Amino acid sequence: MTKEIICTVCPTGCTIHVEGENGNITKIEGFSCPRGKVYAENEFTAPVRILTSTAKIKNAKTPLVAVRSKTPVPKEKLFDCMVEIRKLELTPPVNRGDVLIKNICDTGVDIIASGEVK
Amino acid sequence: MNKITCDVCIVGGGPAGLSAAVAAKKAGAKDVLIVERDEALGGILQQCIHPGFGLKLFKEELTGPEYFGRFVDEANELGVKALLNSMVLEVTADTVTCINGELGVCEISAKAIVLAMGCRERTRANIVIPGTRPAGVYTAGTAQRLINRQNEMVGKKVVILGSGDIGMIMARRMTLEGAKVEAVVEIMDFLAGLTRNRVQCLDDFGIPLLLSHTIIDIKGNDRVESVVIAQVDENKKPIMSTAREIECDTLLLSVGLIPENELTSNAKIEISPITKGPKVNQYMQTSIKSVFACGNVVHVNDLVDNVSAESAKAGESAAKFAAGKLEDSTAVTVETGDNVRYVCPQSVIPADEKVDLYFRVMKPQKGVVITVTDGDNVLFTRKAIKVNPGEMEKATVSVKDITSLMVSVKEA
């Protein structure tokens, strides 16, 4: 498998070419700093993203409260996580940092409130 | 009429106003009052639920609500006051007049005023897209507010015009909420927003980015039914033989922001024709000495971290001015050299201090050297692999005894 990865570590945006199979990298070129190399390696073997969305809240001034994954989740699980977040029905108070879903979709990552509704 | 007095009055409670308020308090201003037209503080960050804020300032990746939440907490601890649901009608050198549903008209007398009104999105009317006028054409920010704050989904099949950051972020958001984003269409031959957003918002979800393309027609009667796109030539004129129709029910526009300066121009404050915001010196002081300005009302920023830094300067300077302690002397105009569209601040008062000059280039360029000069004297030099109009650059210079200043970007 080969992938062209655009590095997002800094605004330079190097295009890094990675080759390998099953997470083993056989060739990596195009990076111009060590951080870029690490970024491309992670992007190739196990890309992760912070997921942010909103959750419904009842009996509050606003209908929604902002939520996020506390740490990044595997990229391929983003849509599965969205299904779970959509099931939430919160009631006030919700404080910033409150854990709303523990270990979402067995990722080991919690969904927490990023917004606040008193 | 209600009369209020304070040391520093801040117009706008978004990231700029909040940072200015906190800094003004820390610099010793006693009464600091924010006037905000929305029902809550935080401004546009209330709907920016995505991550990517605070990497520079807090060295961690925060969402919009988390970012402004920190400033609101700090403002509350310091005793900053806020007048919400209040629309400012007029600003003069020492007065802010606003209207509030419960209090009626309020006249706020202040020793210093900070303008932090932010900006507005350009609309379909601003860029004159031909076609019918059906429902389903939104600015990206309006769609973002509807989806993220009001729980109203705006459409199912979407085309986005403009590759600005808000547009790309909405492409991802709409996709995660179950919509199909058919394409992001950009008239320029380069991306308007940050590369990071292209990777994480478009490439991640296989959303096509069509550079050098534009929308030449909108079709549909009650609701958008399709848009017609075409490639453009080097003069940005559509090449009609490349026209094709994309079926969709929604068109989002992410085609730029305009600083919201009606209050500023009515106050007869000098406005820069390039940034469309008030001209300021390094203290973020406008042509009326008691009035300061910061954030997107001055020039459109791409990172809120820069807004916070520049606004802290405005708040601190306003507090000093209110106490009669701000430096005052003749300013030097900052000149724009090769490939520099504008520099903010537009002028600098020579003083024994370092000043951050923020600037944007006119066109993308690779392998450059950025210099700041005072005549033959080189004050700053830095090499850059590439520069891009979408990414603001910064040069920090000592401005003691300067007689002129010029920022240039040249081939290395």
Coordinates of C-alpha atoms in Angstrom, one line a residue, chain B:
Chain B
M1 CA -32.1 57.5 29.7
N2 CA -29.9 55.2 31.7
K3 CA -26.4 56.6 32.3
I4 CA -23.5 54.3 33.1
T5 CA -19.8 55.3 33.7
C6 CA -16.8 53.1 33.4
D7 CA -13.1 53.2 32.7
V8 CA -13.1 51.0 29.7
C9 CA -16.1 50.1 27.6
I10 CA -15.8 47.3 25.1
V11 CA -18.1 46.9 22.1
G12 CA -18.5 43.2 21.4
G13 CA -18.1 40.1 23.7
G14 CA -16.5 37.7 21.3
P15 CA -12.9 36.5 21.6
A16 CA -11.4 39.9 20.9
G17 CA -13.7 41.7 23.4
L18 CA -13.1 39.1 26.1
S19 CA -9.4 39.2 25.8
A20 CA -9.3 43.0 25.8
A21 CA -11.6 43.0 28.9
V22 CA -9.3 40.6 30.8
A23 CA -6.2 42.5 29.8
A24 CA -7.7 45.9 30.7
K25 CA -8.6 44.6 34.2
K26 CA -5.1 43.2 34.7
A27 CA -3.6 46.5 33.6
G28 CA -5.5 48.2 36.4
A29 CA -8.7 49.5 34.9
K30 CA -11.4 49.6 37.6
D31 CA -14.7 49.4 35.8
V32 CA -14.6 47.4 32.6
L33 CA -17.9 46.9 30.8
I34 CA -18.6 44.7 27.7
V35 CA -21.6 45.5 25.6
E36 CA -22.8 42.5 23.6
R37 CA -25.8 42.1 21.3
D38 CA -26.1 38.3 21.6
E39 CA -27.7 36.6 24.7
A40 CA -24.3 35.2 25.8
L41 CA -20.6 36.0 25.6
G42 CA -18.3 34.1 23.3
G43 CA -19.2 35.5 19.9
I44 CA -18.8 33.2 16.9
L45 CA -16.8 30.7 19.0
Q46 CA -20.1 29.6 20.5
Q47 CA -20.9 27.9 17.2
C48 CA -17.3 26.8 16.4
I49 CA -17.5 23.4 18.2
H50 CA -14.6 22.0 16.2
P51 CA -11.1 21.7 17.6
G52 CA -8.0 23.6 16.5
F53 CA -8.1 26.7 18.8
G54 CA -5.5 27.5 21.3
L55 CA -2.5 25.7 19.9
K56 CA -0.4 28.8 20.0
L57 CA -1.7 30.4 23.2
F58 CA -2.4 27.4 25.4
K59 CA -0.3 24.8 23.6
E60 CA -3.3 22.5 23.5
E61 CA -6.0 21.8 21.0
L62 CA -9.3 23.3 22.3
T63 CA -12.8 23.6 20.8
G64 CA -14.4 27.1 20.4
P65 CA -16.6 26.8 23.5
E66 CA -13.6 25.6 25.6
Y67 CA -11.4 28.4 24.3
F68 CA -13.8 31.3 25.1
G69 CA -14.9 29.5 28.3
R70 CA -11.4 30.1 29.7
F71 CA -11.7 33.8 29.0
V72 CA -15.2 34.1 30.4
D73 CA -14.1 32.4 33.6
E74 CA -11.2 34.7 33.9
A75 CA -13.3 37.8 33.1
N76 CA -15.8 36.8 35.8
E77 CA -13.1 36.2 38.4
L78 CA -11.6 39.7 37.6
G79 CA -15.0 41.3 37.9
V80 CA -15.6 42.3 34.3
K81 CA -19.2 43.4 33.8
A82 CA -21.3 42.6 30.7
L83 CA -24.4 44.1 29.3
L84 CA -26.0 41.4 27.1
N85 CA -28.8 41.6 24.5
S86 CA -27.6 45.2 23.9
M87 CA -27.1 46.7 20.5
V88 CA -24.7 49.6 20.2
L89 CA -26.1 52.4 18.1
E90 CA -23.3 55.0 18.3
V91 CA -19.7 55.4 19.4
T92 CA -18.0 58.7 20.0
A93 CA -14.7 59.6 21.6
D94 CA -16.0 59.1 25.1
T95 CA -19.5 57.7 24.8
V96 CA -21.1 54.4 23.8
T97 CA -24.9 54.5 23.2
C98 CA -26.7 51.2 23.2
I99 CA -30.3 49.9 23.3
N100 CA -31.4 47.1 25.6
G101 CA -34.9 45.4 25.7
E102 CA -35.3 45.9 29.5
L103 CA -33.2 49.1 30.2
G104 CA -34.1 51.0 27.0
V105 CA -31.5 53.4 25.7
C106 CA -28.3 53.4 27.7
E107 CA -25.5 56.0 27.5
I108 CA -22.2 54.7 28.7
S109 CA -19.5 57.3 29.4
A110 CA -16.0 55.8 29.2
K111 CA -12.4 57.1 29.6
A112 CA -11.4 54.6 26.8
I113 CA -13.4 52.5 24.3
V114 CA -12.4 49.3 22.6
L115 CA -14.1 48.3 19.3
A116 CA -14.3 44.5 19.1
M117 CA -17.3 44.0 16.7
G118 CA -15.7 41.3 14.6
C119 CA -16.8 40.8 11.0
R120 CA -19.7 39.7 8.9
E121 CA -19.8 37.1 6.1
R122 CA -20.0 38.1 2.5
T123 CA -23.3 37.0 1.0
R124 CA -24.6 35.9 -2.4
A125 CA -25.4 39.6 -3.0
N126 CA -21.8 40.6 -2.4
I127 CA -20.5 38.3 -5.1
V128 CA -23.4 38.5 -7.5
I129 CA -24.1 34.8 -8.4
P130 CA -26.6 34.6 -11.3
G131 CA -29.7 32.4 -11.1
T132 CA -33.1 32.1 -9.4
R133 CA -33.6 33.0 -5.8
P134 CA -34.7 29.8 -4.0
A135 CA -34.4 28.8 -0.4
G136 CA -31.3 26.8 0.5
V137 CA -28.6 29.4 -0.1
Y138 CA -26.8 30.1 3.2
T139 CA -23.6 31.6 4.3
A140 CA -21.5 28.9 5.9
G141 CA -21.6 30.7 9.3
T142 CA -25.4 30.9 9.3
A143 CA -25.6 27.2 8.5
Q144 CA -23.1 26.6 11.3
R145 CA -25.2 28.6 13.8
L146 CA -28.4 26.7 12.8
I147 CA -26.8 23.3 13.1
N148 CA -24.6 23.8 16.1
R149 CA -26.6 26.1 18.3
Q150 CA -30.2 25.8 17.1
N151 CA -30.5 22.1 16.2
E152 CA -31.8 22.8 12.6
M153 CA -30.2 20.8 9.8
V154 CA -30.0 22.9 6.7
G155 CA -29.9 20.4 3.9
K156 CA -29.0 16.9 2.5
K157 CA -27.0 17.4 -0.7
V158 CA -24.6 20.3 -0.5
V159 CA -22.3 22.3 -2.7
I160 CA -19.9 24.7 -1.0
L161 CA -18.6 27.8 -2.8
G162 CA -15.2 29.0 -1.4
S163 CA -12.4 27.1 0.2
G164 CA -12.2 29.3 3.3
D165 CA -11.9 27.6 6.7
I166 CA -15.5 27.9 7.7
G167 CA -16.6 26.4 4.4
M168 CA -14.3 23.4 4.8
I169 CA -15.3 22.9 8.5
M170 CA -18.9 22.9 7.5
A171 CA -18.2 20.4 4.8
R172 CA -17.0 18.0 7.5
R173 CA -19.8 18.9 9.9
M174 CA -22.6 18.4 7.4
T175 CA -21.0 15.0 6.4
L176 CA -20.8 13.8 10.0
E177 CA -24.5 14.8 10.4
G178 CA -25.5 12.7 7.4
A179 CA -25.5 15.1 4.5
K180 CA -23.6 14.5 1.2
V181 CA -21.2 17.2 0.2
E182 CA -20.8 17.1 -3.5
A183 CA -17.9 19.5 -3.9
V184 CA -16.1 22.5 -2.6
V185 CA -15.7 25.0 -5.4
E186 CA -12.9 27.6 -5.3
I187 CA -12.4 30.3 -8.0
M188 CA -8.7 30.9 -7.1
D189 CA -6.0 28.3 -8.1
F190 CA -5.0 27.9 -4.5
L191 CA -6.8 27.0 -1.2
A192 CA -8.2 30.0 0.7
G193 CA -8.1 28.3 4.1
L194 CA -5.5 26.3 6.1
T195 CA -4.0 23.1 4.7
R196 CA -4.8 21.3 8.0
N197 CA -8.5 21.9 7.2
R198 CA -8.2 20.6 3.7
V199 CA -6.7 17.4 5.0
Q200 CA -9.0 16.8 8.0
C201 CA -12.3 18.2 6.6
L202 CA -12.2 17.4 2.8
D203 CA -9.6 14.6 2.1
D204 CA -10.7 12.6 5.2
F205 CA -14.2 12.3 3.8
G206 CA -13.3 12.1 0.1
I207 CA -14.9 15.5 -0.7
P208 CA -13.7 16.9 -4.0
L209 CA -12.0 20.3 -4.0
L210 CA -12.3 22.0 -7.4
L211 CA -9.8 24.8 -7.7
S212 CA -10.1 27.4 -10.5
H213 CA -13.9 26.7 -10.7
T214 CA -16.9 28.9 -9.8
I215 CA -20.7 28.7 -9.8
I216 CA -22.3 30.4 -12.8
D217 CA -26.0 29.5 -12.1
I218 CA -28.3 28.6 -9.3
K219 CA -31.5 26.7 -10.4
G220 CA -34.7 25.9 -8.5
N221 CA -37.9 27.7 -7.6
D222 CA -38.9 27.1 -4.0
R223 CA -35.7 25.3 -3.0
V224 CA -32.3 25.0 -4.7
E225 CA -32.4 22.1 -7.2
S226 CA -29.0 22.4 -8.7
V227 CA -26.0 24.6 -9.4
V228 CA -24.0 25.0 -12.6
I229 CA -20.2 25.1 -12.1
A230 CA -17.5 25.9 -14.7
Q231 CA -13.8 26.2 -14.8
V232 CA -12.3 29.7 -15.0
D233 CA -9.5 31.0 -17.1
E234 CA -6.5 33.1 -15.8
N235 CA -8.7 36.2 -15.7
K236 CA -11.3 34.3 -13.6
K237 CA -13.8 34.3 -16.4
P238 CA -15.9 31.1 -16.7
I239 CA -15.0 28.8 -19.6
M240 CA -18.5 27.9 -20.8
S241 CA -17.5 24.7 -22.6
T242 CA -16.6 23.2 -19.1
A243 CA -20.0 24.0 -17.5
R244 CA -21.7 21.1 -15.7
E245 CA -24.7 20.9 -13.5
I246 CA -24.5 19.5 -9.9
E247 CA -27.8 18.4 -8.3
C248 CA -28.1 19.7 -4.7
D249 CA -30.6 21.2 -2.3
T250 CA -28.2 23.5 -0.5
L251 CA -25.5 25.9 -1.4
L252 CA -23.2 27.2 1.3
L253 CA -21.1 30.3 0.7
S254 CA -17.7 30.7 2.3
V255 CA -16.5 33.6 0.3
G256 CA -14.8 35.9 2.8
L257 CA -15.5 38.2 5.7
I258 CA -15.9 41.9 6.0
P259 CA -15.0 43.7 9.2
E260 CA -18.2 45.2 10.7
N261 CA -17.3 48.9 10.9
E262 CA -20.5 51.0 10.6
L263 CA -19.9 52.3 14.1
T264 CA -16.3 53.0 13.3
S265 CA -17.0 55.0 10.1
N266 CA -19.9 56.9 11.8
A267 CA -17.4 57.9 14.5
K268 CA -15.2 59.3 11.6
I269 CA -12.4 57.0 12.6
E270 CA -9.9 56.5 9.7
I271 CA -10.4 53.2 7.9
S272 CA -7.9 51.3 5.8
P273 CA -9.2 50.7 2.2
I274 CA -7.3 47.4 2.2
T275 CA -8.3 45.8 5.5
K276 CA -11.6 47.6 5.6
G277 CA -10.9 48.1 9.3
P278 CA -9.7 51.0 11.4
K279 CA -6.0 52.0 11.0
V280 CA -4.2 51.4 14.3
N281 CA -0.8 51.8 15.8
Q282 CA 1.1 49.2 17.9
Y283 CA -1.2 50.0 20.9
M284 CA -4.2 49.2 18.7
Q285 CA -5.1 52.9 19.0
T286 CA -7.3 54.3 16.2
S287 CA -7.3 57.8 14.8
I288 CA -9.4 58.9 17.8
K289 CA -6.9 58.5 20.6
S290 CA -9.4 57.3 23.2
V291 CA -10.8 54.6 20.9
F292 CA -8.9 51.3 20.4
A293 CA -9.8 48.4 18.2
C294 CA -8.9 44.7 18.0
G295 CA -9.6 41.4 16.4
N296 CA -11.5 40.8 13.1
V297 CA -12.9 44.4 13.1
V298 CA -9.4 45.6 12.4
H299 CA -8.3 42.9 9.9
V300 CA -9.6 39.3 9.3
N301 CA -7.5 36.8 11.2
D302 CA -7.1 33.1 10.5
L303 CA -6.2 32.1 14.1
V304 CA -8.1 33.2 17.2
D305 CA -4.9 32.9 19.1
N306 CA -3.6 36.0 17.2
V307 CA -6.9 37.8 17.9
S308 CA -6.4 37.2 21.6
A309 CA -2.8 38.4 21.6
E310 CA -3.6 41.5 19.7
S311 CA -6.7 42.2 21.7
A312 CA -4.8 41.9 25.0
K313 CA -2.6 44.7 23.7
A314 CA -5.7 46.8 22.9
G315 CA -7.2 46.2 26.4
E316 CA -3.9 46.9 28.2
S317 CA -3.4 50.1 26.1
A318 CA -7.0 51.3 26.8
A319 CA -6.5 50.8 30.5
K320 CA -3.2 52.8 30.3
F321 CA -4.9 55.5 28.3
A322 CA -7.8 55.7 30.8
A323 CA -5.1 56.2 33.5
G324 CA -3.3 58.9 31.4
K325 CA -0.2 56.6 31.1
L326 CA -0.1 55.7 27.4
E327 CA 2.9 56.8 25.2
D328 CA 2.0 59.5 22.7
S329 CA 4.2 60.9 20.0
T330 CA 4.4 61.0 16.2
A331 CA 3.9 57.7 14.5
V332 CA 5.8 56.2 11.6
T333 CA 3.7 54.7 8.7
V334 CA 4.5 51.1 8.0
E335 CA 5.1 50.7 4.3
T336 CA 4.2 47.6 2.3
G337 CA 7.1 46.3 0.1
D338 CA 7.2 43.5 -2.4
N339 CA 4.4 40.9 -2.2
V340 CA 2.9 42.4 1.0
R341 CA -0.8 43.3 0.8
Y342 CA -1.1 44.9 4.2
V343 CA 0.6 45.2 7.5
C344 CA -1.2 45.6 10.9
P345 CA -0.5 47.9 12.8
Q346 CA -0.5 50.5 10.0
S347 CA 1.7 52.8 12.0
V348 CA 4.2 52.6 14.8
I349 CA 5.2 55.1 17.5
P350 CA 9.0 54.9 18.0
A351 CA 9.5 53.5 21.6
D352 CA 11.9 51.3 23.5
E353 CA 9.9 48.1 22.9
K354 CA 9.3 45.2 20.5
V355 CA 6.3 45.3 18.2
D356 CA 4.6 42.4 16.4
L357 CA 3.9 43.3 12.8
Y358 CA 1.2 41.0 11.3
F359 CA 1.0 40.9 7.6
R360 CA -0.4 39.0 4.6
V361 CA 1.2 38.4 1.2
M362 CA -0.6 39.2 -2.1
K363 CA 0.2 35.9 -3.8
P364 CA 1.6 32.5 -2.9
Q365 CA 5.4 32.4 -3.2
K366 CA 8.1 29.7 -2.5
G367 CA 11.6 30.1 -1.1
V368 CA 11.4 33.6 0.2
V369 CA 13.1 35.9 2.7
I370 CA 11.0 38.2 4.8
T371 CA 12.6 41.5 5.8
V372 CA 11.7 44.6 7.8
T373 CA 13.9 47.6 7.1
D374 CA 14.3 51.2 8.4
G375 CA 15.9 52.8 5.3
D376 CA 19.2 50.8 4.8
N377 CA 19.0 49.4 8.3
V378 CA 17.7 45.7 8.4
L379 CA 15.7 45.2 11.6
F380 CA 14.4 41.7 10.9
T381 CA 15.0 38.9 8.4
R382 CA 13.6 35.4 8.2
K383 CA 13.6 32.8 5.5
A384 CA 10.4 30.9 4.8
I385 CA 9.9 27.8 2.6
K386 CA 6.6 29.3 1.4
V387 CA 4.1 32.1 2.1
N388 CA 0.4 32.0 1.3
P389 CA -2.3 34.7 1.4
G390 CA -4.4 32.4 3.6
E391 CA -1.8 32.3 6.4
M392 CA -0.9 35.4 8.2
E393 CA 2.8 36.1 8.8
K394 CA 4.4 37.9 11.8
A395 CA 7.7 39.8 12.2
T396 CA 8.7 41.1 15.6
V397 CA 11.0 44.2 15.6
S398 CA 12.5 46.7 18.0
V399 CA 11.2 50.1 17.2
K400 CA 13.5 52.3 19.3
D401 CA 14.5 55.4 17.2
I402 CA 13.1 54.2 13.9
T403 CA 12.4 56.8 11.3
S404 CA 10.6 54.5 8.7
L405 CA 9.5 50.9 8.5
M406 CA 9.0 48.6 5.4
V407 CA 8.0 45.0 5.3
S408 CA 8.9 43.0 2.1
V409 CA 8.8 39.4 0.9
K410 CA 11.4 38.6 -1.8
E411 CA 12.9 35.6 -3.5
A412 CA 15.7 34.2 -1.3

